[in-house]
mmCIF file of C-alpha atoms in Angstrom:
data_model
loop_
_atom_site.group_PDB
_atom_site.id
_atom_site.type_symbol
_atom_site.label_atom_id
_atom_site.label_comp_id
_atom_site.label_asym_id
_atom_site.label_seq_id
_atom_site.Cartn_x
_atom_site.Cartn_y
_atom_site.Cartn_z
ATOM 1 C CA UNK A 1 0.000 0.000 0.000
ATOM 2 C CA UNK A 2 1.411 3.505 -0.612
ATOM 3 C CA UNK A 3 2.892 5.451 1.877
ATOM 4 C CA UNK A 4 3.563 9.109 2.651
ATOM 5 C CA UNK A 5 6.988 10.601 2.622
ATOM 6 C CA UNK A 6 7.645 12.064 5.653
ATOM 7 C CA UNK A 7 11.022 14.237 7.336
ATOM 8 C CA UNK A 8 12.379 14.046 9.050
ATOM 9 C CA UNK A 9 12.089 11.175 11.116
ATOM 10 C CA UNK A 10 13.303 12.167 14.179
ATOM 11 C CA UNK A 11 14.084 15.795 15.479
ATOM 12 C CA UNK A 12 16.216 16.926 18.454
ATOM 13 C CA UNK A 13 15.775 20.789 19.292
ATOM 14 C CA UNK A 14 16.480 22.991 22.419
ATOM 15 C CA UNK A 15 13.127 24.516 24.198
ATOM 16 C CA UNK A 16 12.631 27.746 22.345
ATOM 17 C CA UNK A 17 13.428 26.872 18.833
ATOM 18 C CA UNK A 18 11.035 26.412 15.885
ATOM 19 C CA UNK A 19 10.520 22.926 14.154
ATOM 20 C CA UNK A 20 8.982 22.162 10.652
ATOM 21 C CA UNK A 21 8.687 18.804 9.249
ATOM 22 C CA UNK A 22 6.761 18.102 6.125
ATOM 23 C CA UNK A 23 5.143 15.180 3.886
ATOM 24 C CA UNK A 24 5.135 14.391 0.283
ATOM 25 C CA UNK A 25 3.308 11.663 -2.346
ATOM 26 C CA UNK A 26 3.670 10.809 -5.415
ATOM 27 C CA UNK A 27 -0.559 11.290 -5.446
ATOM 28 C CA UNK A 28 -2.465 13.844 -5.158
ATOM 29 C CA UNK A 29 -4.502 13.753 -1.818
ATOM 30 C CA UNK A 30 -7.923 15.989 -1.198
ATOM 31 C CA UNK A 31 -7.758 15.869 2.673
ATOM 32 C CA UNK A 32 -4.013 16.630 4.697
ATOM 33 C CA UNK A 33 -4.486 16.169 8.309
ATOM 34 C CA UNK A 34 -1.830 15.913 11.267
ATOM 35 C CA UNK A 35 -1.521 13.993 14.011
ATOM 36 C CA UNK A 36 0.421 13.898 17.481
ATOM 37 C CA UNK A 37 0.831 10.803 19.209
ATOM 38 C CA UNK A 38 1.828 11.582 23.678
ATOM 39 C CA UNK A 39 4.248 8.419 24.630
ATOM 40 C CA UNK A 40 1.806 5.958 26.081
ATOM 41 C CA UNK A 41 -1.162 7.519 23.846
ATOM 42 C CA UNK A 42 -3.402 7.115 20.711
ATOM 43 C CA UNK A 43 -2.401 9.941 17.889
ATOM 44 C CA UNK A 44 -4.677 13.091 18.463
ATOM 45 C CA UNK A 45 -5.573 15.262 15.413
ATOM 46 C CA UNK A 46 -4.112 18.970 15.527
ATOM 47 C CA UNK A 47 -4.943 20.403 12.183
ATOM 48 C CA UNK A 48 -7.006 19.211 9.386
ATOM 49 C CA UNK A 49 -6.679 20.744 6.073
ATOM 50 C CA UNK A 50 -9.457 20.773 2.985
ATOM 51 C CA UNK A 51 -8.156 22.984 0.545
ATOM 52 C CA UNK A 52 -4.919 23.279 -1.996
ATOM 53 C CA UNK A 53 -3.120 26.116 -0.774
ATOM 54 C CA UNK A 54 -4.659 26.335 2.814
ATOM 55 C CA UNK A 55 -2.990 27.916 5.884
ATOM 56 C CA UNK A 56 -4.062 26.963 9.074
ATOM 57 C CA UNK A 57 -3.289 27.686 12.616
ATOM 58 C CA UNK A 58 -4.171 26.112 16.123
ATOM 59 C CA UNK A 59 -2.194 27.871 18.819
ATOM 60 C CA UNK A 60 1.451 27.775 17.993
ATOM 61 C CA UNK A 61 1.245 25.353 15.399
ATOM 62 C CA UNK A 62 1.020 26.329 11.382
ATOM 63 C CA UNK A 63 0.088 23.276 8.914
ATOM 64 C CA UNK A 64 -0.321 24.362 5.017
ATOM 65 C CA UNK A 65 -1.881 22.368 1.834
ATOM 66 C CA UNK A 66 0.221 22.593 -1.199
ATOM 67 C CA UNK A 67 -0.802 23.858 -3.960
ATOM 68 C CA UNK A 68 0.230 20.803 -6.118
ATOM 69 C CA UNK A 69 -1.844 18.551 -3.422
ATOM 70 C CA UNK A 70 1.196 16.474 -3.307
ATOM 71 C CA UNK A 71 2.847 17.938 0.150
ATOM 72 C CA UNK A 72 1.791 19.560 3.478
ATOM 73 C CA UNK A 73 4.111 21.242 6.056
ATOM 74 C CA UNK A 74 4.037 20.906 9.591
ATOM 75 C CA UNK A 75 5.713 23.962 11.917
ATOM 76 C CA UNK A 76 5.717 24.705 15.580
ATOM 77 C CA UNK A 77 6.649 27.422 17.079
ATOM 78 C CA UNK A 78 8.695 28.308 20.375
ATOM 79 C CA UNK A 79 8.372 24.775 21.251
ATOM 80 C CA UNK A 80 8.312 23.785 24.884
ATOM 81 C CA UNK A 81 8.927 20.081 26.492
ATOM 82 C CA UNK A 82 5.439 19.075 25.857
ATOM 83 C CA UNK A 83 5.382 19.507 22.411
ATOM 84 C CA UNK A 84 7.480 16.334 22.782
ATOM 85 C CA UNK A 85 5.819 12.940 20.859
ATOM 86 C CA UNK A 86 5.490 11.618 17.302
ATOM 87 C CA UNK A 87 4.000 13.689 14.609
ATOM 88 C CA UNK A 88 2.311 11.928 11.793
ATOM 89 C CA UNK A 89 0.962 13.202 8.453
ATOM 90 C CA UNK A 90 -2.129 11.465 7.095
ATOM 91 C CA UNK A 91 -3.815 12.484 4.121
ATOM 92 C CA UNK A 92 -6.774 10.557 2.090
ATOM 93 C CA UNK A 93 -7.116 10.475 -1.911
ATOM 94 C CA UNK A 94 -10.358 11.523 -3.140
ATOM 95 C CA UNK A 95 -12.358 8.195 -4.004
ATOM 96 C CA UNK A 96 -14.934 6.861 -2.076
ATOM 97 C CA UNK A 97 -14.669 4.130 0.451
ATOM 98 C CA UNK A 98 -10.659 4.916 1.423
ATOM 99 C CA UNK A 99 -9.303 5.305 4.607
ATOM 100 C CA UNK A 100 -6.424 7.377 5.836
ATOM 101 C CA UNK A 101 -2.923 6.650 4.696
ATOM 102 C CA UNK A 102 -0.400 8.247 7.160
ATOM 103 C CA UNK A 103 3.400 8.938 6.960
ATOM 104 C CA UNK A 104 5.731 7.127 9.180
ATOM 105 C CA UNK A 105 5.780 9.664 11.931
ATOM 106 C CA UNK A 106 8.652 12.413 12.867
ATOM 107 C CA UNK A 107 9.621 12.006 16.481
ATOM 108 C CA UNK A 108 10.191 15.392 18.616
ATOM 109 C CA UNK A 109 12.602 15.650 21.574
ATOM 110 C CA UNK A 110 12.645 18.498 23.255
ATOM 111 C CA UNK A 111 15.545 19.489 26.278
ATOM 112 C CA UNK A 112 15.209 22.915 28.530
ATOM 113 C CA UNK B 1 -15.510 12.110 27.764
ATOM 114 C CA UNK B 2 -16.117 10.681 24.833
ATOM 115 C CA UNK B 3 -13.539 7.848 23.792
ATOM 116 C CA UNK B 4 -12.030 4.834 22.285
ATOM 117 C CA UNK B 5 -11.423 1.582 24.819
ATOM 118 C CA UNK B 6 -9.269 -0.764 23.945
ATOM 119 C CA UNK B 7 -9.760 -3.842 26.549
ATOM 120 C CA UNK B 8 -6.187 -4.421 26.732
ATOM 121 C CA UNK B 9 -3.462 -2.638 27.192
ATOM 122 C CA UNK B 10 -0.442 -5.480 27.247
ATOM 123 C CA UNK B 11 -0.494 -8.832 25.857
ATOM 124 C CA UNK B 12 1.775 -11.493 25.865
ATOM 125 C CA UNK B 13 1.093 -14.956 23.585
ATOM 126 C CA UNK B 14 2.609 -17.665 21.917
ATOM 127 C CA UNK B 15 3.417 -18.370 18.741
ATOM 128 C CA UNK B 16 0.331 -20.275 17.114
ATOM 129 C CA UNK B 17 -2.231 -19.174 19.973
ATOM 130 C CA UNK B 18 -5.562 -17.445 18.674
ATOM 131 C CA UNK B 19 -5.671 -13.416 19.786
ATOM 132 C CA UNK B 20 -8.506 -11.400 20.388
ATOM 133 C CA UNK B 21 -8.339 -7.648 20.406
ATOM 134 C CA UNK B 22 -11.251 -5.690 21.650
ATOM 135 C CA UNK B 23 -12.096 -2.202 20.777
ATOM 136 C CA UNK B 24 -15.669 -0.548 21.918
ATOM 137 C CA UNK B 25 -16.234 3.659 21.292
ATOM 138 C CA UNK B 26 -19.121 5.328 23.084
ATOM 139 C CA UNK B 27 -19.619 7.888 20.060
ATOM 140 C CA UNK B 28 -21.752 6.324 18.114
ATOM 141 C CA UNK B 29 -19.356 6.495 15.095
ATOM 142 C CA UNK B 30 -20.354 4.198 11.845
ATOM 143 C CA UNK B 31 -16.564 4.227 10.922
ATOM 144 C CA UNK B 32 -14.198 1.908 12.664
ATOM 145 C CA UNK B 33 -10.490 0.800 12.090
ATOM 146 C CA UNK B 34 -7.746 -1.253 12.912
ATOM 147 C CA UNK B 35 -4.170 0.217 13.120
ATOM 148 C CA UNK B 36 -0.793 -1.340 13.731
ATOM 149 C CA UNK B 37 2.230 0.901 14.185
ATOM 150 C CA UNK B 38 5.726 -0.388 14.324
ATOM 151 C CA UNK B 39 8.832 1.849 14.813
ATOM 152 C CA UNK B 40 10.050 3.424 11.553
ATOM 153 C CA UNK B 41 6.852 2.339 9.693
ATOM 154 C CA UNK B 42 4.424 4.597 11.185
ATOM 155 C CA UNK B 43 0.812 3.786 10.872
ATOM 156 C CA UNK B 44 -0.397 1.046 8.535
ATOM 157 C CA UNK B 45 -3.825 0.006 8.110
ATOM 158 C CA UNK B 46 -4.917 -3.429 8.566
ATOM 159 C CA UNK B 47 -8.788 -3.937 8.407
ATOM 160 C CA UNK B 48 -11.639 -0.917 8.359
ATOM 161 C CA UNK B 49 -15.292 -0.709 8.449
ATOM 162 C CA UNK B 50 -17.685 1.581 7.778
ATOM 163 C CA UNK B 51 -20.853 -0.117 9.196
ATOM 164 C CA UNK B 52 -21.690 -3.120 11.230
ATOM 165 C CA UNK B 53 -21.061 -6.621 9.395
ATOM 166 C CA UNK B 54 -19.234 -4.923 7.119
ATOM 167 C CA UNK B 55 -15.612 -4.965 6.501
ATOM 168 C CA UNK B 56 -13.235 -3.987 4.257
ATOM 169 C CA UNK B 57 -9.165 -4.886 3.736
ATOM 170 C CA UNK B 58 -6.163 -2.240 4.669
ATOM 171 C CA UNK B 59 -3.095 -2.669 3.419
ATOM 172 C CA UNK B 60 -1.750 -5.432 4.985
ATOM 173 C CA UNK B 61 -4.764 -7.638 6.038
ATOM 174 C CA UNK B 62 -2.753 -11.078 5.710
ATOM 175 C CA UNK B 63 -3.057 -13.127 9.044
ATOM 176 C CA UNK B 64 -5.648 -11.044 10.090
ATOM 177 C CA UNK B 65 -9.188 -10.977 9.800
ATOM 178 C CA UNK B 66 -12.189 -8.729 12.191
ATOM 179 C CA UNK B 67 -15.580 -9.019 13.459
ATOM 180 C CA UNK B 68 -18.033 -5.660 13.819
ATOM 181 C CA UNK B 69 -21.287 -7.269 14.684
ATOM 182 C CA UNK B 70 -22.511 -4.485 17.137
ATOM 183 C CA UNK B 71 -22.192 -0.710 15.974
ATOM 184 C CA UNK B 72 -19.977 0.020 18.967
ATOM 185 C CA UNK B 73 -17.814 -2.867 18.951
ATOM 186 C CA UNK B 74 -14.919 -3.728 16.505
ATOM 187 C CA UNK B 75 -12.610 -6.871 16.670
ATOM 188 C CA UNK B 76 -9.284 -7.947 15.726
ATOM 189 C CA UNK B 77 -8.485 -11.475 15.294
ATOM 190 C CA UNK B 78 -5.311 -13.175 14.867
ATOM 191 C CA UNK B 79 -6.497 -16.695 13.705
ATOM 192 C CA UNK B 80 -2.817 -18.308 14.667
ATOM 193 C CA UNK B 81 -0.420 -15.536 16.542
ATOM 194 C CA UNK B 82 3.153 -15.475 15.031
ATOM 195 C CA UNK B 83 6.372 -13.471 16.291
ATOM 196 C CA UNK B 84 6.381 -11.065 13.149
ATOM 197 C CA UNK B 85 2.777 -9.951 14.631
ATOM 198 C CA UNK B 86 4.504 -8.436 17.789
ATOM 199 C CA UNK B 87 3.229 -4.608 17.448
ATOM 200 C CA UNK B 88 1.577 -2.111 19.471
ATOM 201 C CA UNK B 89 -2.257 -2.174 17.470
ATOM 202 C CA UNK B 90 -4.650 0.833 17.773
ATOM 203 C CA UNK B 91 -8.039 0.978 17.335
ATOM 204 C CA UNK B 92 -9.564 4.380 15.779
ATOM 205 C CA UNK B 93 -13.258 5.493 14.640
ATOM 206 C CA UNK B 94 -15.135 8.079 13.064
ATOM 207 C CA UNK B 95 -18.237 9.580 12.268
ATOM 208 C CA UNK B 96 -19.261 9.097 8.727
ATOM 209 C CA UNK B 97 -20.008 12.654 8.283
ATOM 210 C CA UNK B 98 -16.453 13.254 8.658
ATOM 211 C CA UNK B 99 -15.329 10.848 6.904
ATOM 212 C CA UNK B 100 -12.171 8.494 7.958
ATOM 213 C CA UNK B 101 -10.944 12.101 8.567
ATOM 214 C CA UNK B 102 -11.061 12.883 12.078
ATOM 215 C CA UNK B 103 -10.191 9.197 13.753
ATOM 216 C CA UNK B 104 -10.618 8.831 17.547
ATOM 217 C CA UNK B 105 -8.080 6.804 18.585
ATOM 218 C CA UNK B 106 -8.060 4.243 21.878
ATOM 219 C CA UNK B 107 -4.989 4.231 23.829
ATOM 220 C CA UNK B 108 -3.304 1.388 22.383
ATOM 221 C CA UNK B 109 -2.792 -2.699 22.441
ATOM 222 C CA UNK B 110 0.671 -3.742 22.754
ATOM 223 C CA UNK B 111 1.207 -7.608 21.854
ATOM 224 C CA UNK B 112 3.836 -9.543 22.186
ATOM 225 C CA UNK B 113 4.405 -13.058 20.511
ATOM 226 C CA UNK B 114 6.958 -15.188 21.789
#
């Protein structure tokens, strides 16, 4: 089955800095959505995203829709130690009947 | 609070033995899947279902198969448990008017198979 590209896979940043990580297919998708997963936890969505070229915000998090529905961009902002998990793109083609394909996940550590 | 239960949190089986994993929501969602995720693999899909008695294949439904014969209730079934099956499985649903956009997900099954 096909699979998202997603980077990078794992992150190590310093409390304070900003982090982008991003997700690319070789198809396009209608529906980009993102995902956090706590240690211990089922993934939670963050940001869902409907429309090519679509900016959206949910605190200090920033997720975009390319335009060429091929790729969608993850950042955070002044990240603090419980922005710590696994981050996973997910996206779903547009034909009836499919379920969610996600990306293998971009793991955040974050020291103070 | 609305959620996703998954009855167990830890299992440990052996190779050959037949594995049940339960997963009820409280949402009344039509849509209901089966996740396993593995480290540097992410999430793959192994069995969905988008309304009770019905059931359709992932991508990697081989040893696998799942039973949804309540609305609420969706089961996994490994027929005969083998060590390339060890995984942590999660359970997600959602409501058909979403889509299989917004997925619930339950906390999480890890199995071992020794």
């Amino acid at each position: 089955g096909q699979q998202l590209n997603q980077s990078p896979q794992s992150m190590f940043i310093q409390e304070g800095e900003d982090v982008s990580m991003n997700c690319t297919s070789s198809s396009i998708f209608n529906t980009w959505l993102w995902y956090k997963q706590d240690p211990g936890e089922g993934p939670v969505l963050l940001i869902a995203l409907y429309k090519a070229g679509e900016l959206t915000s949910n605190g200090r998090l920033t997720a975009q829709f390319g335009i060429t529905r091929k790729d969608s961009f993850l950042n955070i902002s002044a990240s603090i130690p419980s922005d710590v998990g696994i981050y996973f793109c997910a996206g779903r083609r547009n034909q009836a009947g499919t379920a969610l394909i996600f990306g293998k996940g971009t793991t955040l550590s974050v020291s103070s | 609070d609305v959620k996703v239960t998954q009855s167990s949190r830890y299992l440990v089986k052996r190779t050959g033995e037949k594995v049940f994993l339960e997963c009820v929501q409280d949402m009344d969602h039509e849509n209901m899947f089966w996740y396993r995720q593995d480290p540097g693999l992410g999430l793959r899909l192994i069995y969905f279902s988008y309304d009770v008695k019905m059931k359709e294949k992932g991508d990697i439904p081989e040893g696998y198969s799942v039973s949804r014969e309540k609305k609420e209730r969706f089961s996994l079934i490994l027929e005969s448990a083998s060590t390339n099956q060890t995984s942590m499985y999660l359970c997600a649903s959602s409501h058909r008017a979403s889509g299989a956009n917004v997925l619930t997900f339950g906390a999480g099954s890890r199995l071992t198979v020794l």
